[in-house]
Amino acid sequence: EFRNWISADGRTGLPAAAGRYHLYVSYACPWAHRTIITRRLKGLEETIGMTAVDPIRDERGWAFRDVPGASRDPVNGFHYLSEAYTATDPAYRARVTVPVLWDTQTKRIVSNSDDDIMRMFETEFDAFGDGGALDLYPEAHRTEIETLNAWIYETINNGVYRAGFATTQQAYERAAYRLFESLDTLEDRLSTRRYLCGPRPVESDWRLFVTLVRFDAVYYGHFKCNLRRIVDYPNLFGYLRDLYQIDSVAETVNFDHIKRHYYYTHDDINPTRIVPIGPRQDLMTPHGRERLN
Ligand SMILES: N[C@@H](CCC(=O)N[C@@H](CS)C(=O)NCC(=O)O)C(=O)O
């Protein structure tokens, strides 16, 4: 794992700058998706370049190809994301994951931690983009945000994976029941609050969003998280549409990449690689949640 830190004032040796850093992502991956959304919402598209990999991952790992929604690597000409890892550490043998934040100056990976990349975009680039106008990590809510993040990660973001990749009935049921307990708790919480911490979305909302938006299309079927769909929860479904309709967030959601990636890549779960045709869903319908402001 690479966890260097870019700082607004340069004290870490990696100063925030325009045109220096580049983000490698997959639109399929929920962890990468959070960094794509943060970059967008903070208006950092001109400041930090971004390249998406092919959603189809084979035994050579994530690859840069000219396919719809992805492209070759314009920065380093890498064919595989693994090249970024070995360029940084020739002895690297661990998992090659997205997202990756690359430094074009030192020609090394800054970070492959989605938590850290989000946080750096949120707090260290206020001299760029929206000039710090949007605060996704407000001081007054930091403790609450950390608590929410840990719980959402454990039972929801990672909960769906635990259920989906379980190899025993017991492990599957434990993860799946815990997941739906959390969704029930959120359904309740979101009956009186528009977003998790009140009238404005914060980091935790976007961390939750990336799992909710994939839920009915992928996790419900592919990962067997099928007690209920998100569309069956009035508050959660309204909340999901509310977030989806903010600014240009919808443009960061690529259902083609999401569905093909999951149904194609996990041989053990879906050996036929058939991608289901559904669900039919419209996330652009009015959500009516302004009343909670
Ligand atoms: N928590 C990690 C998770 C990243 C991750 O697991 N990404 C997945 C895609 S959703 C990946 O790249 N997997 C490649 C592999 O496991 O070989 C982060 O900090 O970014």
PDB file of C-alpha atoms and ligand atoms in Angstrom:
ATOM      1  CA  GLU A   1       0.000   0.000   0.000  1.00  0.00           C
ATOM      2  CA  PHE A   2       1.184   3.494  -0.842  1.00  0.00           C
ATOM      3  CA  ARG A   3       0.057   6.230   1.474  1.00  0.00           C
ATOM      4  CA  ASN A   4       1.945   9.431   0.879  1.00  0.00           C
ATOM      5  CA  TRP A   5       0.202  12.710   1.515  1.00  0.00           C
ATOM      6  CA  ILE A   6      -0.153  15.774  -0.696  1.00  0.00           C
ATOM      7  CA  SER A   7      -0.307  18.946   1.386  1.00  0.00           C
ATOM      8  CA  ALA A   8      -1.645  22.418   0.654  1.00  0.00           C
ATOM      9  CA  ASP A   9       1.523  23.992   2.086  1.00  0.00           C
ATOM     10  CA  GLY A  10       3.973  21.421   0.721  1.00  0.00           C
ATOM     11  CA  ARG A  11       5.234  20.341   4.192  1.00  0.00           C
ATOM     12  CA  THR A  12       4.987  16.674   3.162  1.00  0.00           C
ATOM     13  CA  GLY A  13       7.231  17.165   0.151  1.00  0.00           C
ATOM     14  CA  LEU A  14       4.256  16.742  -2.161  1.00  0.00           C
ATOM     15  CA  PRO A  15       2.685  20.171  -2.619  1.00  0.00           C
ATOM     16  CA  ALA A  16      -0.826  20.550  -4.009  1.00  0.00           C
ATOM     17  CA  ALA A  17      -0.413  21.780  -7.583  1.00  0.00           C
ATOM     18  CA  ALA A  18      -2.301  21.967 -10.857  1.00  0.00           C
ATOM     19  CA  GLY A  19      -1.339  19.512 -13.595  1.00  0.00           C
ATOM     20  CA  ARG A  20       1.070  17.525 -11.427  1.00  0.00           C
ATOM     21  CA  TYR A  21      -1.077  14.627 -10.216  1.00  0.00           C
ATOM     22  CA  HIS A  22      -3.124  12.113 -12.199  1.00  0.00           C
ATOM     23  CA  LEU A  23      -5.900   9.823 -11.024  1.00  0.00           C
ATOM     24  CA  TYR A  24      -6.260   6.296 -12.416  1.00  0.00           C
ATOM     25  CA  VAL A  25      -9.719   4.848 -11.792  1.00  0.00           C
ATOM     26  CA  SER A  26     -12.273   2.289 -12.802  1.00  0.00           C
ATOM     27  CA  TYR A  27     -15.878   3.445 -13.132  1.00  0.00           C
ATOM     28  CA  ALA A  28     -16.893  -0.007 -11.966  1.00  0.00           C
ATOM     29  CA  CYS A  29     -15.145   0.155  -8.612  1.00  0.00           C
ATOM     30  CA  PRO A  30     -16.993   1.758  -5.693  1.00  0.00           C
ATOM     31  CA  TRP A  31     -13.760   2.817  -3.970  1.00  0.00           C
ATOM     32  CA  ALA A  32     -12.518   4.523  -7.114  1.00  0.00           C
ATOM     33  CA  HIS A  33     -15.958   6.015  -7.681  1.00  0.00           C
ATOM     34  CA  ARG A  34     -15.732   7.973  -4.428  1.00  0.00           C
ATOM     35  CA  THR A  35     -12.583   9.687  -5.625  1.00  0.00           C
ATOM     36  CA  ILE A  36     -14.160  10.440  -9.031  1.00  0.00           C
ATOM     37  CA  ILE A  37     -17.114  12.093  -7.280  1.00  0.00           C
ATOM     38  CA  THR A  38     -14.906  14.096  -4.906  1.00  0.00           C
ATOM     39  CA  ARG A  39     -12.766  15.341  -7.792  1.00  0.00           C
ATOM     40  CA  ARG A  40     -15.919  16.446  -9.630  1.00  0.00           C
ATOM     41  CA  LEU A  41     -17.681  18.082  -6.723  1.00  0.00           C
ATOM     42  CA  LYS A  42     -14.562  19.984  -5.695  1.00  0.00           C
ATOM     43  CA  GLY A  43     -14.162  21.239  -9.262  1.00  0.00           C
ATOM     44  CA  LEU A  44     -10.722  19.671  -9.627  1.00  0.00           C
ATOM     45  CA  GLU A  45     -11.081  18.346 -13.164  1.00  0.00           C
ATOM     46  CA  GLU A  46      -8.695  20.902 -14.642  1.00  0.00           C
ATOM     47  CA  THR A  47      -6.287  20.487 -11.746  1.00  0.00           C
ATOM     48  CA  ILE A  48      -6.025  16.703 -11.581  1.00  0.00           C
ATOM     49  CA  GLY A  49      -6.207  14.618 -14.759  1.00  0.00           C
ATOM     50  CA  MET A  50      -8.010  11.297 -14.779  1.00  0.00           C
ATOM     51  CA  THR A  51      -7.907   8.118 -16.846  1.00  0.00           C
ATOM     52  CA  ALA A  52     -10.299   5.183 -16.557  1.00  0.00           C
ATOM     53  CA  VAL A  53      -9.324   1.562 -17.170  1.00  0.00           C
ATOM     54  CA  ASP A  54     -11.234  -1.044 -19.143  1.00  0.00           C
ATOM     55  CA  PRO A  55     -13.930  -2.501 -16.859  1.00  0.00           C
ATOM     56  CA  ILE A  56     -13.050  -6.009 -17.973  1.00  0.00           C
ATOM     57  CA  ARG A  57     -10.194  -7.275 -15.824  1.00  0.00           C
ATOM     58  CA  ASP A  58      -8.445 -10.483 -16.838  1.00  0.00           C
ATOM     59  CA  GLU A  59      -5.487 -12.321 -15.304  1.00  0.00           C
ATOM     60  CA  ARG A  60      -3.206  -9.439 -16.260  1.00  0.00           C
ATOM     61  CA  GLY A  61      -5.259  -7.085 -14.131  1.00  0.00           C
ATOM     62  CA  TRP A  62      -6.596  -3.625 -14.880  1.00  0.00           C
ATOM     63  CA  ALA A  63      -5.681  -2.474 -18.398  1.00  0.00           C
ATOM     64  CA  PHE A  64      -5.783   0.743 -20.400  1.00  0.00           C
ATOM     65  CA  ARG A  65      -7.667   0.211 -23.666  1.00  0.00           C
ATOM     66  CA  ASP A  66      -9.581   2.354 -26.093  1.00  0.00           C
ATOM     67  CA  VAL A  67     -13.076   1.155 -25.290  1.00  0.00           C
ATOM     68  CA  PRO A  68     -16.208   3.216 -24.544  1.00  0.00           C
ATOM     69  CA  GLY A  69     -15.799   5.078 -21.243  1.00  0.00           C
ATOM     70  CA  ALA A  70     -12.095   4.145 -20.932  1.00  0.00           C
ATOM     71  CA  SER A  71      -8.921   4.985 -22.802  1.00  0.00           C
ATOM     72  CA  ARG A  72      -5.238   4.334 -23.200  1.00  0.00           C
ATOM     73  CA  ASP A  73      -2.956   5.977 -20.691  1.00  0.00           C
ATOM     74  CA  PRO A  74      -2.094   9.480 -21.966  1.00  0.00           C
ATOM     75  CA  VAL A  75       0.354  10.187 -19.153  1.00  0.00           C
ATOM     76  CA  ASN A  76       2.754   7.257 -19.027  1.00  0.00           C
ATOM     77  CA  GLY A  77       1.646   5.051 -21.902  1.00  0.00           C
ATOM     78  CA  PHE A  78       1.154   2.171 -19.466  1.00  0.00           C
ATOM     79  CA  HIS A  79      -0.737  -0.797 -20.878  1.00  0.00           C
ATOM     80  CA  TYR A  80      -1.507  -2.217 -17.450  1.00  0.00           C
ATOM     81  CA  LEU A  81      -2.047  -0.506 -14.136  1.00  0.00           C
ATOM     82  CA  SER A  82       0.464  -2.924 -12.629  1.00  0.00           C
ATOM     83  CA  GLU A  83       3.173  -0.909 -14.420  1.00  0.00           C
ATOM     84  CA  ALA A  84       2.427   2.051 -12.136  1.00  0.00           C
ATOM     85  CA  TYR A  85       2.984  -0.188  -9.125  1.00  0.00           C
ATOM     86  CA  THR A  86       6.255  -1.707 -10.329  1.00  0.00           C
ATOM     87  CA  ALA A  87       7.522   1.711 -11.455  1.00  0.00           C
ATOM     88  CA  THR A  88       7.033   2.834  -7.856  1.00  0.00           C
ATOM     89  CA  ASP A  89       8.365  -0.326  -6.223  1.00  0.00           C
ATOM     90  CA  PRO A  90      10.013  -2.943  -8.449  1.00  0.00           C
ATOM     91  CA  ALA A  91       9.507  -5.530  -5.703  1.00  0.00           C
ATOM     92  CA  TYR A  92       5.756  -4.900  -5.482  1.00  0.00           C
ATOM     93  CA  ARG A  93       3.829  -8.198  -5.418  1.00  0.00           C
ATOM     94  CA  ALA A  94       0.552  -7.324  -3.669  1.00  0.00           C
ATOM     95  CA  ARG A  95      -2.836  -6.538  -5.220  1.00  0.00           C
ATOM     96  CA  VAL A  96      -2.976  -3.998  -8.009  1.00  0.00           C
ATOM     97  CA  THR A  97      -6.018  -1.904  -7.173  1.00  0.00           C
ATOM     98  CA  VAL A  98      -7.801   1.224  -8.305  1.00  0.00           C
ATOM     99  CA  PRO A  99      -7.873   4.084  -7.457  1.00  0.00           C
ATOM    100  CA  VAL A 100      -4.262   5.193  -7.899  1.00  0.00           C
ATOM    101  CA  LEU A 101      -3.072   8.760  -7.541  1.00  0.00           C
ATOM    102  CA  TRP A 102       0.071   9.249  -9.602  1.00  0.00           C
ATOM    103  CA  ASP A 103       2.721  11.963  -9.318  1.00  0.00           C
ATOM    104  CA  THR A 104       4.030  12.966 -12.755  1.00  0.00           C
ATOM    105  CA  GLN A 105       7.024  14.694 -11.192  1.00  0.00           C
ATOM    106  CA  THR A 106       8.560  11.897  -9.133  1.00  0.00           C
ATOM    107  CA  LYS A 107       6.960   9.316 -11.461  1.00  0.00           C
ATOM    108  CA  ARG A 108       5.656   7.330  -8.540  1.00  0.00           C
ATOM    109  CA  ILE A 109       2.363   6.490  -6.920  1.00  0.00           C
ATOM    110  CA  VAL A 110       1.344   9.010  -4.268  1.00  0.00           C
ATOM    111  CA  SER A 111      -1.436   6.864  -2.842  1.00  0.00           C
ATOM    112  CA  ASN A 112      -3.670   3.931  -3.618  1.00  0.00           C
ATOM    113  CA  SER A 113      -5.893   4.468  -0.595  1.00  0.00           C
ATOM    114  CA  ASP A 114      -9.320   5.720  -1.583  1.00  0.00           C
ATOM    115  CA  ASP A 115      -9.864   7.129   1.924  1.00  0.00           C
ATOM    116  CA  ASP A 116      -6.724   9.222   1.703  1.00  0.00           C
ATOM    117  CA  ILE A 117      -7.271  10.322  -1.899  1.00  0.00           C
ATOM    118  CA  MET A 118     -10.772  11.550  -1.060  1.00  0.00           C
ATOM    119  CA  ARG A 119      -9.524  13.378   2.000  1.00  0.00           C
ATOM    120  CA  MET A 120      -6.635  15.024   0.131  1.00  0.00           C
ATOM    121  CA  PHE A 121      -9.016  16.276  -2.561  1.00  0.00           C
ATOM    122  CA  GLU A 122     -11.343  17.549   0.155  1.00  0.00           C
ATOM    123  CA  THR A 123      -8.811  19.355   2.307  1.00  0.00           C
ATOM    124  CA  GLU A 124      -5.535  20.054   0.485  1.00  0.00           C
ATOM    125  CA  PHE A 125      -6.652  21.540  -2.847  1.00  0.00           C
ATOM    126  CA  ASP A 126      -8.631  24.553  -1.657  1.00  0.00           C
ATOM    127  CA  ALA A 127      -6.362  26.866  -3.631  1.00  0.00           C
ATOM    128  CA  PHE A 128      -7.659  25.179  -6.793  1.00  0.00           C
ATOM    129  CA  GLY A 129     -10.966  24.045  -8.230  1.00  0.00           C
ATOM    130  CA  ASP A 130     -13.902  25.503  -6.332  1.00  0.00           C
ATOM    131  CA  GLY A 131     -11.531  27.401  -4.045  1.00  0.00           C
ATOM    132  CA  GLY A 132     -12.705  25.460  -1.028  1.00  0.00           C
ATOM    133  CA  ALA A 133     -16.356  26.507  -1.435  1.00  0.00           C
ATOM    134  CA  LEU A 134     -17.698  23.008  -0.857  1.00  0.00           C
ATOM    135  CA  ASP A 135     -16.782  21.455   2.474  1.00  0.00           C
ATOM    136  CA  LEU A 136     -17.282  17.689   2.487  1.00  0.00           C
ATOM    137  CA  TYR A 137     -15.428  17.275   5.791  1.00  0.00           C
ATOM    138  CA  PRO A 138     -16.779  20.060   8.015  1.00  0.00           C
ATOM    139  CA  GLU A 139     -15.001  20.544  11.350  1.00  0.00           C
ATOM    140  CA  ALA A 140     -18.217  20.449  13.336  1.00  0.00           C
ATOM    141  CA  HIS A 141     -19.119  16.985  12.060  1.00  0.00           C
ATOM    142  CA  ARG A 142     -15.747  15.235  11.955  1.00  0.00           C
ATOM    143  CA  THR A 143     -16.308  12.859  14.836  1.00  0.00           C
ATOM    144  CA  GLU A 144     -19.716  11.902  13.525  1.00  0.00           C
ATOM    145  CA  ILE A 145     -18.312  11.446  10.015  1.00  0.00           C
ATOM    146  CA  GLU A 146     -15.568   9.087  11.256  1.00  0.00           C
ATOM    147  CA  THR A 147     -18.094   7.013  13.194  1.00  0.00           C
ATOM    148  CA  LEU A 148     -20.463   6.828  10.233  1.00  0.00           C
ATOM    149  CA  ASN A 149     -17.625   5.958   7.844  1.00  0.00           C
ATOM    150  CA  ALA A 150     -16.427   3.046   9.941  1.00  0.00           C
ATOM    151  CA  TRP A 151     -19.919   1.600  10.333  1.00  0.00           C
ATOM    152  CA  ILE A 152     -20.859   2.145   6.685  1.00  0.00           C
ATOM    153  CA  TYR A 153     -17.617   0.554   5.520  1.00  0.00           C
ATOM    154  CA  GLU A 154     -17.874  -2.448   7.791  1.00  0.00           C
ATOM    155  CA  THR A 155     -21.502  -3.361   7.265  1.00  0.00           C
ATOM    156  CA  ILE A 156     -22.391  -1.861   3.871  1.00  0.00           C
ATOM    157  CA  ASN A 157     -19.477  -0.997   1.532  1.00  0.00           C
ATOM    158  CA  ASN A 158     -17.557  -4.099   2.515  1.00  0.00           C
ATOM    159  CA  GLY A 159     -20.653  -5.936   3.736  1.00  0.00           C
ATOM    160  CA  VAL A 160     -21.879  -6.585   0.211  1.00  0.00           C
ATOM    161  CA  TYR A 161     -18.478  -8.047  -0.721  1.00  0.00           C
ATOM    162  CA  ARG A 162     -18.439 -10.226   2.396  1.00  0.00           C
ATOM    163  CA  ALA A 163     -21.842 -11.610   1.494  1.00  0.00           C
ATOM    164  CA  GLY A 164     -20.980 -11.977  -2.195  1.00  0.00           C
ATOM    165  CA  PHE A 165     -17.657 -13.762  -1.736  1.00  0.00           C
ATOM    166  CA  ALA A 166     -18.691 -15.878   1.245  1.00  0.00           C
ATOM    167  CA  THR A 167     -17.958 -19.571   0.815  1.00  0.00           C
ATOM    168  CA  THR A 168     -20.010 -20.801   3.751  1.00  0.00           C
ATOM    169  CA  GLN A 169     -23.712 -20.390   4.407  1.00  0.00           C
ATOM    170  CA  GLN A 170     -22.969 -18.996   7.845  1.00  0.00           C
ATOM    171  CA  ALA A 171     -20.547 -16.319   6.677  1.00  0.00           C
ATOM    172  CA  TYR A 172     -22.940 -15.273   3.934  1.00  0.00           C
ATOM    173  CA  GLU A 173     -25.936 -15.027   6.251  1.00  0.00           C
ATOM    174  CA  ARG A 174     -24.039 -13.112   8.896  1.00  0.00           C
ATOM    175  CA  ALA A 175     -22.854 -10.478   6.415  1.00  0.00           C
ATOM    176  CA  ALA A 176     -26.170 -10.261   4.600  1.00  0.00           C
ATOM    177  CA  TYR A 177     -28.273  -9.867   7.764  1.00  0.00           C
ATOM    178  CA  ARG A 178     -25.889  -7.249   9.138  1.00  0.00           C
ATOM    179  CA  LEU A 179     -26.051  -5.363   5.875  1.00  0.00           C
ATOM    180  CA  PHE A 180     -29.843  -5.202   5.922  1.00  0.00           C
ATOM    181  CA  GLU A 181     -29.874  -4.219   9.591  1.00  0.00           C
ATOM    182  CA  SER A 182     -27.747  -1.231   8.631  1.00  0.00           C
ATOM    183  CA  LEU A 183     -29.968  -0.370   5.679  1.00  0.00           C
ATOM    184  CA  ASP A 184     -32.989  -0.494   8.010  1.00  0.00           C
ATOM    185  CA  THR A 185     -31.222   1.837  10.449  1.00  0.00           C
ATOM    186  CA  LEU A 186     -30.445   4.247   7.623  1.00  0.00           C
ATOM    187  CA  GLU A 187     -34.008   4.116   6.329  1.00  0.00           C
ATOM    188  CA  ASP A 188     -35.037   5.373   9.732  1.00  0.00           C
ATOM    189  CA  ARG A 189     -32.340   8.024  10.035  1.00  0.00           C
ATOM    190  CA  LEU A 190     -33.171   9.404   6.602  1.00  0.00           C
ATOM    191  CA  SER A 191     -36.844   9.852   7.441  1.00  0.00           C
ATOM    192  CA  THR A 192     -36.087  13.069   9.305  1.00  0.00           C
ATOM    193  CA  ARG A 193     -32.807  14.180   7.757  1.00  0.00           C
ATOM    194  CA  ARG A 194     -32.214  14.934   4.122  1.00  0.00           C
ATOM    195  CA  TYR A 195     -28.602  13.676   4.309  1.00  0.00           C
ATOM    196  CA  LEU A 196     -26.651  11.733   6.933  1.00  0.00           C
ATOM    197  CA  CYS A 197     -25.437  14.778   8.869  1.00  0.00           C
ATOM    198  CA  GLY A 198     -28.222  17.218   8.064  1.00  0.00           C
ATOM    199  CA  PRO A 199     -29.069  19.574   5.212  1.00  0.00           C
ATOM    200  CA  ARG A 200     -25.880  19.120   3.195  1.00  0.00           C
ATOM    201  CA  PRO A 201     -24.111  15.996   1.926  1.00  0.00           C
ATOM    202  CA  VAL A 202     -20.734  15.257   3.506  1.00  0.00           C
ATOM    203  CA  GLU A 203     -18.027  12.708   2.777  1.00  0.00           C
ATOM    204  CA  SER A 204     -20.014   9.891   4.433  1.00  0.00           C
ATOM    205  CA  ASP A 205     -22.967  10.415   2.100  1.00  0.00           C
ATOM    206  CA  TRP A 206     -20.781   9.865  -0.945  1.00  0.00           C
ATOM    207  CA  ARG A 207     -19.142   6.841   0.634  1.00  0.00           C
ATOM    208  CA  LEU A 208     -22.606   5.365   1.100  1.00  0.00           C
ATOM    209  CA  PHE A 209     -23.839   6.487  -2.319  1.00  0.00           C
ATOM    210  CA  VAL A 210     -21.336   4.376  -4.272  1.00  0.00           C
ATOM    211  CA  THR A 211     -22.734   1.187  -2.743  1.00  0.00           C
ATOM    212  CA  LEU A 212     -26.402   2.212  -2.953  1.00  0.00           C
ATOM    213  CA  VAL A 213     -26.154   3.111  -6.624  1.00  0.00           C
ATOM    214  CA  ARG A 214     -24.737  -0.342  -7.474  1.00  0.00           C
ATOM    215  CA  PHE A 215     -27.092  -2.219  -5.202  1.00  0.00           C
ATOM    216  CA  ASP A 216     -30.124  -3.097  -7.311  1.00  0.00           C
ATOM    217  CA  ALA A 217     -28.078  -3.574 -10.476  1.00  0.00           C
ATOM    218  CA  VAL A 218     -25.327  -5.765  -9.023  1.00  0.00           C
ATOM    219  CA  TYR A 219     -25.294  -6.560  -5.325  1.00  0.00           C
ATOM    220  CA  TYR A 220     -28.909  -7.714  -5.139  1.00  0.00           C
ATOM    221  CA  GLY A 221     -28.345 -10.463  -7.696  1.00  0.00           C
ATOM    222  CA  HIS A 222     -24.631 -11.063  -8.159  1.00  0.00           C
ATOM    223  CA  PHE A 223     -23.773 -10.833  -4.437  1.00  0.00           C
ATOM    224  CA  LYS A 224     -27.069 -12.370  -3.207  1.00  0.00           C
ATOM    225  CA  CYS A 225     -27.972  -9.349  -1.075  1.00  0.00           C
ATOM    226  CA  ASN A 226     -31.614  -9.922  -1.801  1.00  0.00           C
ATOM    227  CA  LEU A 227     -33.782  -9.380   1.256  1.00  0.00           C
ATOM    228  CA  ARG A 228     -34.827  -6.099  -0.329  1.00  0.00           C
ATOM    229  CA  ARG A 229     -33.795  -3.789  -3.121  1.00  0.00           C
ATOM    230  CA  ILE A 230     -33.042  -0.096  -2.555  1.00  0.00           C
ATOM    231  CA  VAL A 231     -36.151   0.759  -4.573  1.00  0.00           C
ATOM    232  CA  ASP A 232     -38.162  -0.982  -1.825  1.00  0.00           C
ATOM    233  CA  TYR A 233     -36.962   1.511   0.804  1.00  0.00           C
ATOM    234  CA  PRO A 234     -38.842   4.813   0.291  1.00  0.00           C
ATOM    235  CA  ASN A 235     -36.342   7.008   2.175  1.00  0.00           C
ATOM    236  CA  LEU A 236     -33.182   5.323   0.944  1.00  0.00           C
ATOM    237  CA  PHE A 237     -34.404   5.310  -2.636  1.00  0.00           C
ATOM    238  CA  GLY A 238     -35.372   8.996  -2.446  1.00  0.00           C
ATOM    239  CA  TYR A 239     -31.984   9.746  -0.885  1.00  0.00           C
ATOM    240  CA  LEU A 240     -30.180   7.796  -3.615  1.00  0.00           C
ATOM    241  CA  ARG A 241     -32.002   9.766  -6.330  1.00  0.00           C
ATOM    242  CA  ASP A 242     -31.370  13.032  -4.487  1.00  0.00           C
ATOM    243  CA  LEU A 243     -27.605  12.402  -4.468  1.00  0.00           C
ATOM    244  CA  TYR A 244     -27.630  11.083  -8.034  1.00  0.00           C
ATOM    245  CA  GLN A 245     -29.257  14.323  -9.215  1.00  0.00           C
ATOM    246  CA  ILE A 246     -26.705  16.643  -7.582  1.00  0.00           C
ATOM    247  CA  ASP A 247     -24.554  18.626 -10.048  1.00  0.00           C
ATOM    248  CA  SER A 248     -22.815  16.278 -12.435  1.00  0.00           C
ATOM    249  CA  VAL A 249     -22.822  13.210 -10.197  1.00  0.00           C
ATOM    250  CA  ALA A 250     -24.957  11.235 -12.675  1.00  0.00           C
ATOM    251  CA  GLU A 251     -22.136  11.585 -15.216  1.00  0.00           C
ATOM    252  CA  THR A 252     -19.805   9.748 -12.847  1.00  0.00           C
ATOM    253  CA  VAL A 253     -22.093   6.698 -12.765  1.00  0.00           C
ATOM    254  CA  ASN A 254     -21.403   4.273 -15.601  1.00  0.00           C
ATOM    255  CA  PHE A 255     -23.838   1.365 -15.312  1.00  0.00           C
ATOM    256  CA  ASP A 256     -22.361  -0.308 -18.378  1.00  0.00           C
ATOM    257  CA  HIS A 257     -18.929  -0.493 -16.728  1.00  0.00           C
ATOM    258  CA  ILE A 258     -20.419  -1.423 -13.367  1.00  0.00           C
ATOM    259  CA  LYS A 259     -22.514  -4.315 -14.660  1.00  0.00           C
ATOM    260  CA  ARG A 260     -20.006  -5.718 -17.108  1.00  0.00           C
ATOM    261  CA  HIS A 261     -17.174  -5.542 -14.595  1.00  0.00           C
ATOM    262  CA  TYR A 262     -18.891  -7.478 -11.842  1.00  0.00           C
ATOM    263  CA  TYR A 263     -20.688 -10.070 -13.949  1.00  0.00           C
ATOM    264  CA  TYR A 264     -17.636 -10.633 -16.140  1.00  0.00           C
ATOM    265  CA  THR A 265     -14.794 -10.642 -13.659  1.00  0.00           C
ATOM    266  CA  HIS A 266     -15.853 -12.993 -10.895  1.00  0.00           C
ATOM    267  CA  ASP A 267     -15.534 -16.406 -12.520  1.00  0.00           C
ATOM    268  CA  ASP A 268     -16.371 -18.316  -9.377  1.00  0.00           C
ATOM    269  CA  ILE A 269     -19.661 -16.483  -8.856  1.00  0.00           C
ATOM    270  CA  ASN A 270     -20.749 -16.067 -12.464  1.00  0.00           C
ATOM    271  CA  PRO A 271     -18.811 -18.469 -14.702  1.00  0.00           C
ATOM    272  CA  THR A 272     -21.063 -17.923 -17.731  1.00  0.00           C
ATOM    273  CA  ARG A 273     -20.338 -14.196 -17.684  1.00  0.00           C
ATOM    274  CA  ILE A 274     -23.889 -13.464 -18.719  1.00  0.00           C
ATOM    275  CA  VAL A 275     -24.779  -9.884 -17.811  1.00  0.00           C
ATOM    276  CA  PRO A 276     -28.418  -9.563 -16.743  1.00  0.00           C
ATOM    277  CA  ILE A 277     -30.652  -7.209 -18.711  1.00  0.00           C
ATOM    278  CA  GLY A 278     -32.178  -5.418 -15.731  1.00  0.00           C
ATOM    279  CA  PRO A 279     -33.123  -3.753 -13.638  1.00  0.00           C
ATOM    280  CA  ARG A 280     -35.157  -1.039 -15.293  1.00  0.00           C
ATOM    281  CA  GLN A 281     -34.648   1.937 -13.036  1.00  0.00           C
ATOM    282  CA  ASP A 282     -34.972   5.676 -13.339  1.00  0.00           C
ATOM    283  CA  LEU A 283     -32.864   7.658 -10.901  1.00  0.00           C
ATOM    284  CA  MET A 284     -33.947  10.986 -12.398  1.00  0.00           C
ATOM    285  CA  THR A 285     -37.527  11.010 -11.102  1.00  0.00           C
ATOM    286  CA  PRO A 286     -38.391  13.723  -8.518  1.00  0.00           C
ATOM    287  CA  HIS A 287     -37.311  12.631  -5.036  1.00  0.00           C
ATOM    288  CA  GLY A 288     -39.273  15.150  -2.956  1.00  0.00           C
ATOM    289  CA  ARG A 289     -36.622  15.334  -0.231  1.00  0.00           C
ATOM    290  CA  GLU A 290     -36.348  19.139  -0.276  1.00  0.00           C
ATOM    291  CA  ARG A 291     -39.088  19.068   2.385  1.00  0.00           C
ATOM    292  CA  LEU A 292     -36.511  17.775   4.905  1.00  0.00           C
ATOM    293  CA  ASN A 293     -34.359  20.922   4.661  1.00  0.00           C
TER     294      ASN A 293
HETATM  295  N1  LIG B   1      -9.909   0.069  -0.035  1.00  0.00           N
HETATM  296  C1  LIG B   1      -9.126   0.022  -1.248  1.00  0.00           C
HETATM  297  C2  LIG B   1      -9.898  -0.766  -2.211  1.00  0.00           C
HETATM  298  C3  LIG B   1      -9.561  -0.723  -3.657  1.00  0.00           C
HETATM  299  C4  LIG B   1     -10.022  -1.993  -4.360  1.00  0.00           C
HETATM  300  O1  LIG B   1     -10.115  -3.042  -3.736  1.00  0.00           O
HETATM  301  N2  LIG B   1     -10.312  -1.908  -5.676  1.00  0.00           N
HETATM  302  C5  LIG B   1     -10.700  -3.098  -6.419  1.00  0.00           C
HETATM  303  C6  LIG B   1     -11.807  -2.834  -7.418  1.00  0.00           C
HETATM  304  S1  LIG B   1     -13.358  -2.480  -6.661  1.00  0.00           S
HETATM  305  C7  LIG B   1      -9.523  -3.582  -7.225  1.00  0.00           C
HETATM  306  O2  LIG B   1      -8.834  -2.802  -7.851  1.00  0.00           O
HETATM  307  N3  LIG B   1      -9.274  -4.895  -7.239  1.00  0.00           N
HETATM  308  C8  LIG B   1      -8.205  -5.484  -8.005  1.00  0.00           C
HETATM  309  C9  LIG B   1      -7.737  -6.793  -7.430  1.00  0.00           C
HETATM  310  O3  LIG B   1      -8.150  -7.138  -6.337  1.00  0.00           O
HETATM  311  O4  LIG B   1      -6.964  -7.460  -8.109  1.00  0.00           O
HETATM  312  C10 LIG B   1      -8.699   1.427  -1.503  1.00  0.00           C
HETATM  313  O5  LIG B   1      -8.198   1.962  -0.538  1.00  0.00           O
HETATM  314  O6  LIG B   1      -8.782   2.040  -2.580  1.00  0.00           O
END
